[in-house]
Amino acid sequence: IYIPQAEDNENSLTPVANTPLYTDDTLLINGKVYDRVTKEPLPYASITLEGKSMGTITNSDGAFRLSIKDTIAGIKIKISYLGYQSRIIPARLMSHGVAHIMLDPRIIPLQEVVVKVTDPLGLVSKMKMARTTNYSTEPANLTTFYREGTEYKKSISLTEAVLKVYKTGINSTQREQVKILKMRNITDPGQHDTLVAKLKSSISSALLLDIVKNAPDFLSSETMQQYDFSHTDITTLDQRRVYVVSFSQKESVKKPLYQGKLYIDAQNYALVEARFRITPKHLKAAKYDLIVKESKGLSITPLDVSYLVSYKMYNGKYHVNHVKGELLLKVKRDRKLSSSQLKVWFQMATCVIDNQATPVQKDERFNPDKIFSEASYSYDPDFWKNFNIILPEEKIIDIIENYNFNQ
């Protein structure tokens, strides 16, 4: 275990284990990222190889695993999190045991926040005008890790996959193409009193969460007038100032829209992250936009619907780094007094970016509008040992480790 100190040098990491974790010609780096002050784990922190497109993110417990070729083991790893001082650490200093990495919160002086207050709509307008400068107009091949799941009472179902995505340019109207490279399903019934919930068009939803390319109503010139915008904060990402613009639907608008925050780089006006949800007071009206089919004897009510998208820079252009969508539903059976909660979610993280893009052959394409968990596949246990997946949360690690994928 390594306990980082204030400076990123060899003396700031104290190894407890002595043997590097190698598998064949691959170096495995395991770690957890924490807030140095509160000691709380930092979920969805960005973990990247400095100067490379390869990377991963931490899970909701702050844990990550990064697999790199031994030939580049001398490279450095950058750990980034919105609102914190980034750290750059040599990979070889993190290759023994589990690296515990502390990030320092980056505090912006109050007087600077006051001085920097600016027009929020002006910021959003500059962000939109800078799209073709900040984001690639050319296609790229993304190797991504995708996971979707449902949790109901003690029952958990997961589908994981590695995808090749032919990502079209920022101004292209051509649809993205998806190829399944590897896939596996994990189902733990947990108990007899359960139900089956399936995500339809989940891959399509993950791709549409690139909101810089696929502008939602709060970024569309035709519908932005339905929202109030305010400049609420200044934070940092990778030692760069980031403006925080909050938005919410106007009180006079009664249909279900969104509320959330946009994080815009203060120097180049790139959108680096967005977090938003369906406005809670109008959530019930969105039920039939969210639920395609409801079985007899069940009453389902949405409790919360939230989304997250972040971007990372590679070769001077921003690319989608991580997307996540989460739905929390209340399920009540007829003639039952009590109800239970059903959690449905999906997330996708970009692991490798290749600007030498090639389209996916027609006969290899997966239709992103289909139910992904029903796609056919063959399980390859050797592949999953070293791929840069998003580590599962602690509550499902045992299920994965003990699951028979060949059944």
Short mmCIF file of C-alpha atoms in Angstrom, two decimals, residues 36-387:
data_model
loop_
_atom_site.label_atom_id
_atom_site.label_comp_id
_atom_site.label_asym_id
_atom_site.label_seq_id
_atom_site.Cartn_x
_atom_site.Cartn_y
_atom_site.Cartn_z
CA ARG A 36 -7.04 14.14 1.74
CA VAL A 37 -9.09 16.20 4.21
CA THR A 38 -12.21 14.08 4.72
CA LYS A 39 -10.63 10.72 3.74
CA GLU A 40 -13.79 10.03 1.72
CA PRO A 41 -13.35 8.08 -1.56
CA LEU A 42 -13.71 10.09 -4.79
CA PRO A 43 -16.03 8.36 -7.30
CA TYR A 44 -15.45 8.61 -11.07
CA ALA A 45 -12.01 10.25 -10.84
CA SER A 46 -10.15 10.17 -14.16
CA ILE A 47 -7.06 7.91 -14.31
CA THR A 48 -4.96 8.40 -17.46
CA LEU A 49 -1.47 7.65 -18.76
CA GLU A 50 0.28 10.98 -19.23
CA GLY A 51 0.44 11.86 -22.92
CA LYS A 52 -1.56 8.78 -23.94
CA SER A 53 -5.23 8.16 -24.69
CA MET A 54 -5.35 5.10 -22.42
CA GLY A 55 -7.14 5.33 -19.10
CA THR A 56 -10.02 4.40 -16.84
CA ILE A 57 -12.08 5.89 -14.00
CA THR A 58 -12.60 5.05 -10.35
CA ASN A 59 -15.82 3.34 -9.32
CA SER A 60 -18.30 4.69 -6.75
CA ASP A 61 -15.99 3.40 -3.98
CA GLY A 62 -13.04 5.38 -5.40
CA ALA A 63 -11.24 2.21 -6.53
CA PHE A 64 -9.58 1.58 -9.90
CA ARG A 65 -7.45 -0.93 -11.76
CA LEU A 66 -5.20 0.04 -14.65
CA SER A 67 -3.51 -2.51 -16.88
CA ILE A 68 -0.54 -1.30 -18.93
CA LYS A 69 2.04 -3.01 -21.12
CA ASP A 70 5.39 -3.61 -19.46
CA THR A 71 7.05 -1.75 -22.33
CA ILE A 72 5.54 1.53 -21.11
CA ALA A 73 5.85 0.79 -17.38
CA GLY A 74 8.13 3.84 -17.02
CA ILE A 75 5.27 6.18 -17.87
CA LYS A 76 3.50 8.47 -15.41
CA ILE A 77 -0.15 8.29 -14.34
CA LYS A 78 -2.34 11.36 -13.91
CA ILE A 79 -5.21 11.37 -11.43
CA SER A 80 -7.78 14.14 -11.97
CA TYR A 81 -10.99 15.11 -10.20
CA LEU A 82 -13.14 18.18 -10.55
CA GLY A 83 -12.38 20.65 -7.74
CA TYR A 84 -9.11 18.98 -6.70
CA GLN A 85 -5.39 19.36 -7.36
CA SER A 86 -4.39 16.77 -9.96
CA ARG A 87 -1.50 14.41 -9.24
CA ILE A 88 1.06 12.87 -11.58
CA ILE A 89 2.81 9.78 -10.21
CA PRO A 90 5.32 7.37 -11.85
CA ALA A 91 3.59 4.06 -12.60
CA ARG A 92 6.44 2.06 -11.09
CA LEU A 93 5.77 3.64 -7.68
CA MET A 94 2.18 2.33 -7.79
CA SER A 95 2.90 -1.24 -8.85
CA HIS A 96 3.15 -2.87 -5.40
CA GLY A 97 -0.10 -3.70 -3.63
CA VAL A 98 -2.86 -1.08 -3.59
CA ALA A 99 -1.99 2.60 -4.02
CA HIS A 100 -3.93 4.90 -1.68
CA ILE A 101 -3.86 8.29 -3.42
CA MET A 102 -4.87 11.46 -1.59
CA LEU A 103 -6.06 14.48 -3.60
CA ASP A 104 -6.09 17.98 -2.12
CA PRO A 105 -9.24 20.10 -2.57
CA ARG A 106 -8.47 23.20 -4.65
CA ILE A 107 -10.00 26.18 -2.89
CA ILE A 108 -10.77 29.29 -4.96
CA PRO A 109 -10.45 32.51 -2.86
CA LEU A 110 -13.80 34.21 -2.26
CA GLN A 111 -12.57 37.53 -3.65
CA GLU A 112 -11.62 35.82 -6.91
CA VAL A 113 -15.07 34.25 -7.18
CA VAL A 114 -16.67 37.68 -6.71
CA VAL A 115 -14.40 39.34 -9.28
CA LYS A 116 -14.90 36.59 -11.86
CA VAL A 117 -18.71 36.56 -11.81
CA THR A 118 -19.88 36.70 -15.41
CA ASP A 119 -22.96 36.33 -17.61
CA PRO A 120 -24.03 32.65 -17.50
CA LEU A 121 -25.82 32.74 -20.85
CA GLY A 122 -22.74 34.37 -22.33
CA LEU A 123 -20.62 31.47 -21.04
CA VAL A 124 -22.98 28.89 -22.53
CA SER A 125 -23.01 30.80 -25.82
CA LYS A 126 -19.19 30.87 -25.94
CA MET A 127 -19.10 27.15 -25.14
CA LYS A 128 -21.38 26.40 -28.08
CA MET A 129 -19.43 28.69 -30.44
CA ALA A 130 -16.15 26.94 -29.51
CA ARG A 131 -17.45 23.42 -30.23
CA THR A 132 -15.54 22.92 -33.49
CA THR A 133 -12.36 24.31 -31.93
CA ASN A 134 -12.45 22.19 -28.78
CA TYR A 135 -13.97 18.94 -30.07
CA SER A 136 -12.93 16.87 -33.05
CA THR A 137 -14.73 17.33 -36.36
CA GLU A 138 -13.12 14.09 -37.57
CA PRO A 139 -14.20 10.54 -36.62
CA ALA A 140 -12.34 8.48 -34.04
CA ASN A 141 -12.41 4.88 -32.86
CA LEU A 142 -13.09 4.61 -29.13
CA THR A 143 -12.48 1.41 -27.19
CA THR A 144 -14.91 1.65 -24.30
CA PHE A 145 -15.95 -0.35 -21.27
CA TYR A 146 -19.71 -0.52 -20.78
CA ARG A 147 -21.74 -1.77 -17.85
CA GLU A 148 -25.48 -1.76 -17.19
CA GLY A 149 -27.38 -3.22 -14.29
CA THR A 150 -30.60 -3.57 -12.33
CA GLU A 151 -30.92 -3.92 -8.57
CA TYR A 152 -34.17 -4.95 -6.90
CA LYS A 153 -34.27 -5.96 -3.25
CA LYS A 154 -31.35 -8.41 -3.00
CA SER A 155 -31.32 -9.29 -6.70
CA ILE A 156 -28.62 -7.91 -9.02
CA SER A 157 -28.25 -8.34 -12.79
CA LEU A 158 -25.26 -6.97 -14.70
CA THR A 159 -24.15 -6.87 -18.31
CA GLU A 160 -20.57 -5.86 -19.09
CA ALA A 161 -18.92 -5.37 -22.46
CA VAL A 162 -15.96 -3.95 -24.29
CA LEU A 163 -17.11 -2.00 -27.32
CA LYS A 164 -15.50 -0.52 -30.39
CA VAL A 165 -17.33 2.73 -31.14
CA TYR A 166 -16.92 4.51 -34.46
CA LYS A 167 -17.44 8.01 -33.10
CA THR A 168 -18.36 10.53 -35.78
CA GLY A 169 -17.22 14.16 -35.75
CA ILE A 170 -18.91 16.89 -33.74
CA ASN A 171 -20.87 18.27 -36.74
CA SER A 172 -21.66 14.95 -38.39
CA THR A 173 -25.24 13.76 -38.69
CA GLN A 174 -24.06 10.19 -39.31
CA ARG A 175 -24.97 7.82 -36.51
CA GLU A 176 -22.23 6.23 -34.39
CA GLN A 177 -21.46 2.56 -35.10
CA VAL A 178 -20.91 -0.04 -32.36
CA LYS A 179 -19.18 -3.41 -32.38
CA ILE A 180 -19.19 -5.77 -29.40
CA LEU A 181 -15.63 -6.98 -28.79
CA LYS A 182 -16.27 -8.91 -25.56
CA MET A 183 -19.30 -9.35 -23.33
CA ARG A 184 -20.53 -11.14 -20.24
CA ASN A 185 -23.77 -11.34 -18.22
CA ILE A 186 -24.01 -11.74 -14.46
CA THR A 187 -27.30 -12.53 -12.73
CA ASP A 188 -27.69 -13.15 -9.00
CA PRO A 189 -31.38 -13.79 -8.23
CA GLY A 190 -30.85 -13.16 -4.53
CA GLN A 191 -34.37 -14.23 -3.56
CA HIS A 192 -37.57 -15.62 -5.02
CA ASP A 193 -39.64 -12.42 -4.81
CA THR A 194 -38.09 -10.62 -7.76
CA LEU A 195 -38.94 -9.09 -11.11
CA VAL A 196 -37.24 -8.79 -14.49
CA ALA A 197 -36.29 -5.30 -15.65
CA LYS A 198 -34.50 -4.70 -18.93
CA LEU A 199 -32.95 -1.58 -20.41
CA LYS A 200 -33.98 -0.79 -23.97
CA SER A 201 -31.75 1.42 -26.16
CA SER A 202 -29.20 1.73 -23.35
CA ILE A 203 -26.22 1.86 -25.74
CA SER A 204 -28.03 4.50 -27.77
CA SER A 205 -28.68 6.48 -24.57
CA ALA A 206 -25.01 6.29 -23.60
CA LEU A 207 -23.99 7.66 -27.01
CA LEU A 208 -26.61 10.42 -26.87
CA LEU A 209 -25.16 11.63 -23.56
CA ASP A 210 -22.45 13.33 -25.59
CA ILE A 211 -24.43 16.52 -25.08
CA VAL A 212 -21.91 18.71 -26.88
CA LYS A 213 -22.79 16.87 -30.08
CA ASN A 214 -26.39 15.96 -29.23
CA ALA A 215 -27.63 19.18 -27.65
CA PRO A 216 -30.47 18.62 -25.13
CA ASP A 217 -33.13 21.28 -24.67
CA PHE A 218 -31.06 23.23 -22.11
CA LEU A 219 -28.33 23.70 -24.75
CA SER A 220 -30.55 24.11 -27.81
CA SER A 221 -31.07 27.66 -29.10
CA GLU A 222 -34.74 26.88 -29.78
CA THR A 223 -35.59 25.73 -26.24
CA MET A 224 -33.05 27.38 -23.89
CA GLN A 225 -35.60 30.09 -23.09
CA GLN A 226 -37.44 27.53 -20.96
CA TYR A 227 -34.55 27.64 -18.45
CA ASP A 228 -33.02 30.00 -15.92
CA PHE A 229 -29.21 30.06 -15.86
CA SER A 230 -26.93 31.35 -13.11
CA HIS A 231 -23.17 31.48 -12.57
CA THR A 232 -22.90 29.80 -9.17
CA ASP A 233 -19.27 28.87 -8.58
CA ILE A 234 -15.68 28.58 -9.80
CA THR A 235 -13.74 25.33 -9.42
CA THR A 236 -10.71 23.68 -11.04
CA LEU A 237 -9.80 20.67 -13.17
CA ASP A 238 -6.17 19.81 -13.99
CA GLN A 239 -5.05 23.16 -12.51
CA ARG A 240 -7.35 25.09 -14.88
CA ARG A 241 -10.18 27.38 -13.77
CA VAL A 242 -13.66 26.03 -14.45
CA TYR A 243 -16.87 28.07 -14.34
CA VAL A 244 -19.93 26.40 -12.83
CA VAL A 245 -23.22 27.33 -14.50
CA SER A 246 -26.39 26.07 -12.82
CA PHE A 247 -29.66 25.76 -14.71
CA SER A 248 -33.27 24.89 -13.90
CA GLN A 249 -36.54 25.04 -15.75
CA LYS A 250 -38.60 28.18 -15.30
CA GLU A 251 -41.45 28.05 -12.78
CA SER A 252 -43.91 28.79 -15.58
CA VAL A 253 -42.86 25.62 -17.46
CA LYS A 254 -44.90 22.69 -16.16
CA LYS A 255 -43.67 19.81 -18.34
CA PRO A 256 -40.78 17.62 -17.15
CA LEU A 257 -37.44 19.16 -18.09
CA TYR A 258 -34.02 19.22 -16.38
CA GLN A 259 -31.98 20.90 -13.71
CA GLY A 260 -28.24 20.62 -13.19
CA LYS A 261 -24.79 22.10 -13.57
CA LEU A 262 -22.46 22.74 -16.50
CA TYR A 263 -18.70 22.91 -15.92
CA ILE A 264 -17.02 25.16 -18.52
CA ASP A 265 -13.26 25.71 -18.85
CA ALA A 266 -12.53 29.38 -18.16
CA GLN A 267 -9.80 29.60 -20.79
CA ASN A 268 -11.09 27.80 -23.88
CA TYR A 269 -14.82 27.54 -22.93
CA ALA A 270 -14.94 23.77 -23.41
CA LEU A 271 -17.63 21.86 -21.55
CA VAL A 272 -15.60 19.47 -19.38
CA GLU A 273 -18.45 17.97 -17.36
CA ALA A 274 -22.22 18.13 -16.91
CA ARG A 275 -24.45 16.72 -14.18
CA PHE A 276 -28.20 16.94 -14.53
CA ARG A 277 -31.46 15.26 -13.61
CA ILE A 278 -35.14 15.43 -14.48
CA THR A 279 -36.72 18.12 -12.30
CA PRO A 280 -38.04 16.18 -9.27
CA LYS A 281 -41.37 18.05 -8.97
CA HIS A 282 -42.27 17.08 -12.56
CA LEU A 283 -40.81 13.57 -12.49
CA LYS A 284 -44.12 11.68 -12.33
CA ALA A 285 -45.19 13.29 -15.61
CA ALA A 286 -42.13 11.74 -17.27
CA LYS A 287 -43.14 8.18 -16.38
CA TYR A 288 -44.21 7.07 -19.84
CA ASP A 289 -41.12 8.61 -21.42
CA LEU A 290 -39.03 6.33 -19.20
CA ILE A 291 -41.02 3.11 -18.90
CA VAL A 292 -41.79 1.31 -22.16
CA LYS A 293 -43.88 -1.52 -20.72
CA GLU A 294 -45.35 -2.10 -17.28
CA SER A 295 -46.49 -5.59 -16.29
CA LYS A 296 -49.97 -6.26 -14.94
CA GLY A 297 -50.20 -6.10 -11.20
CA LEU A 298 -47.35 -3.61 -10.88
CA SER A 299 -47.39 0.12 -10.29
CA ILE A 300 -44.07 1.83 -11.08
CA THR A 301 -43.27 5.43 -10.10
CA PRO A 302 -40.00 7.21 -10.97
CA LEU A 303 -38.22 8.66 -7.90
CA ASP A 304 -35.06 10.08 -9.46
CA VAL A 305 -33.45 10.17 -12.92
CA SER A 306 -29.91 11.55 -13.16
CA TYR A 307 -27.16 11.77 -15.75
CA LEU A 308 -23.44 12.56 -15.85
CA VAL A 309 -21.05 13.16 -18.74
CA SER A 310 -17.37 14.15 -18.62
CA TYR A 311 -14.79 14.89 -21.30
CA LYS A 312 -11.00 14.53 -21.44
CA MET A 313 -8.43 16.11 -23.77
CA TYR A 314 -6.24 14.05 -26.10
CA ASN A 315 -4.04 15.54 -28.83
CA GLY A 316 -5.57 18.97 -28.34
CA LYS A 317 -9.21 17.88 -28.67
CA TYR A 318 -11.81 16.84 -26.09
CA HIS A 319 -13.42 13.40 -26.25
CA VAL A 320 -16.11 11.74 -24.18
CA ASN A 321 -14.49 10.28 -21.07
CA HIS A 322 -17.37 8.87 -19.00
CA VAL A 323 -21.17 8.82 -19.15
CA LYS A 324 -23.64 7.50 -16.62
CA GLY A 325 -27.41 7.34 -16.36
CA GLU A 326 -29.30 6.19 -13.28
CA LEU A 327 -33.02 5.63 -12.68
CA LEU A 328 -34.52 5.01 -9.27
CA LEU A 329 -38.07 3.62 -9.37
CA LYS A 330 -40.67 2.72 -6.76
CA VAL A 331 -42.34 -0.64 -7.43
CA LYS A 332 -45.64 -1.54 -5.77
CA ARG A 333 -47.54 -4.76 -6.35
CA ASP A 334 -51.32 -4.84 -6.38
CA ARG A 335 -52.89 -5.69 -3.01
CA LYS A 336 -49.57 -4.99 -1.25
CA LEU A 337 -49.23 -2.22 1.30
CA SER A 338 -45.46 -1.85 1.04
CA SER A 339 -43.31 -0.96 -1.94
CA SER A 340 -39.71 -1.62 -2.97
CA GLN A 341 -37.11 0.32 -4.93
CA LEU A 342 -35.73 -0.71 -8.31
CA LYS A 343 -32.44 0.84 -9.43
CA VAL A 344 -31.58 0.76 -13.13
CA TRP A 345 -28.33 2.23 -14.46
CA PHE A 346 -25.76 2.24 -17.23
CA GLN A 347 -22.29 3.72 -17.64
CA MET A 348 -19.57 3.79 -20.27
CA ALA A 349 -15.92 4.84 -19.94
CA THR A 350 -13.48 5.51 -22.77
CA CYS A 351 -10.34 3.38 -22.40
CA VAL A 352 -8.47 4.11 -25.66
CA ILE A 353 -8.85 6.79 -28.37
CA ASP A 354 -7.59 6.14 -31.91
CA ASN A 355 -7.79 9.06 -34.34
CA GLN A 356 -7.03 6.72 -37.27
CA ALA A 357 -10.70 5.77 -37.43
CA THR A 358 -12.20 2.95 -39.47
CA PRO A 359 -15.97 2.31 -39.66
CA VAL A 360 -17.47 -0.89 -38.28
CA GLN A 361 -18.33 -3.44 -40.96
CA LYS A 362 -22.09 -3.74 -41.52
CA ASP A 363 -22.26 -7.41 -40.54
CA GLU A 364 -20.42 -6.66 -37.26
CA ARG A 365 -22.56 -3.74 -36.09
CA PHE A 366 -24.77 -3.96 -33.03
CA ASN A 367 -28.03 -2.02 -33.19
CA PRO A 368 -27.78 0.37 -30.20
CA ASP A 369 -31.59 0.62 -29.97
CA LYS A 370 -31.94 -3.05 -29.00
CA ILE A 371 -31.95 -4.57 -25.51
CA PHE A 372 -28.23 -4.96 -24.96
CA SER A 373 -28.41 -7.66 -22.28
CA GLU A 374 -30.05 -9.99 -24.83
CA ALA A 375 -27.19 -9.78 -27.34
CA SER A 376 -25.52 -13.12 -28.11
CA TYR A 377 -21.87 -13.59 -27.12
CA SER A 378 -19.27 -16.16 -26.09
CA TYR A 379 -17.43 -15.68 -22.80
CA ASP A 380 -13.62 -15.36 -22.88
CA PRO A 381 -12.21 -15.55 -19.32
CA ASP A 382 -8.61 -14.80 -20.39
CA PHE A 383 -9.63 -11.48 -21.91
CA TRP A 384 -11.26 -10.06 -18.78
CA LYS A 385 -8.22 -10.64 -16.56
CA ASN A 386 -6.23 -7.69 -17.91
CA PHE A 387 -8.68 -5.32 -19.58
#
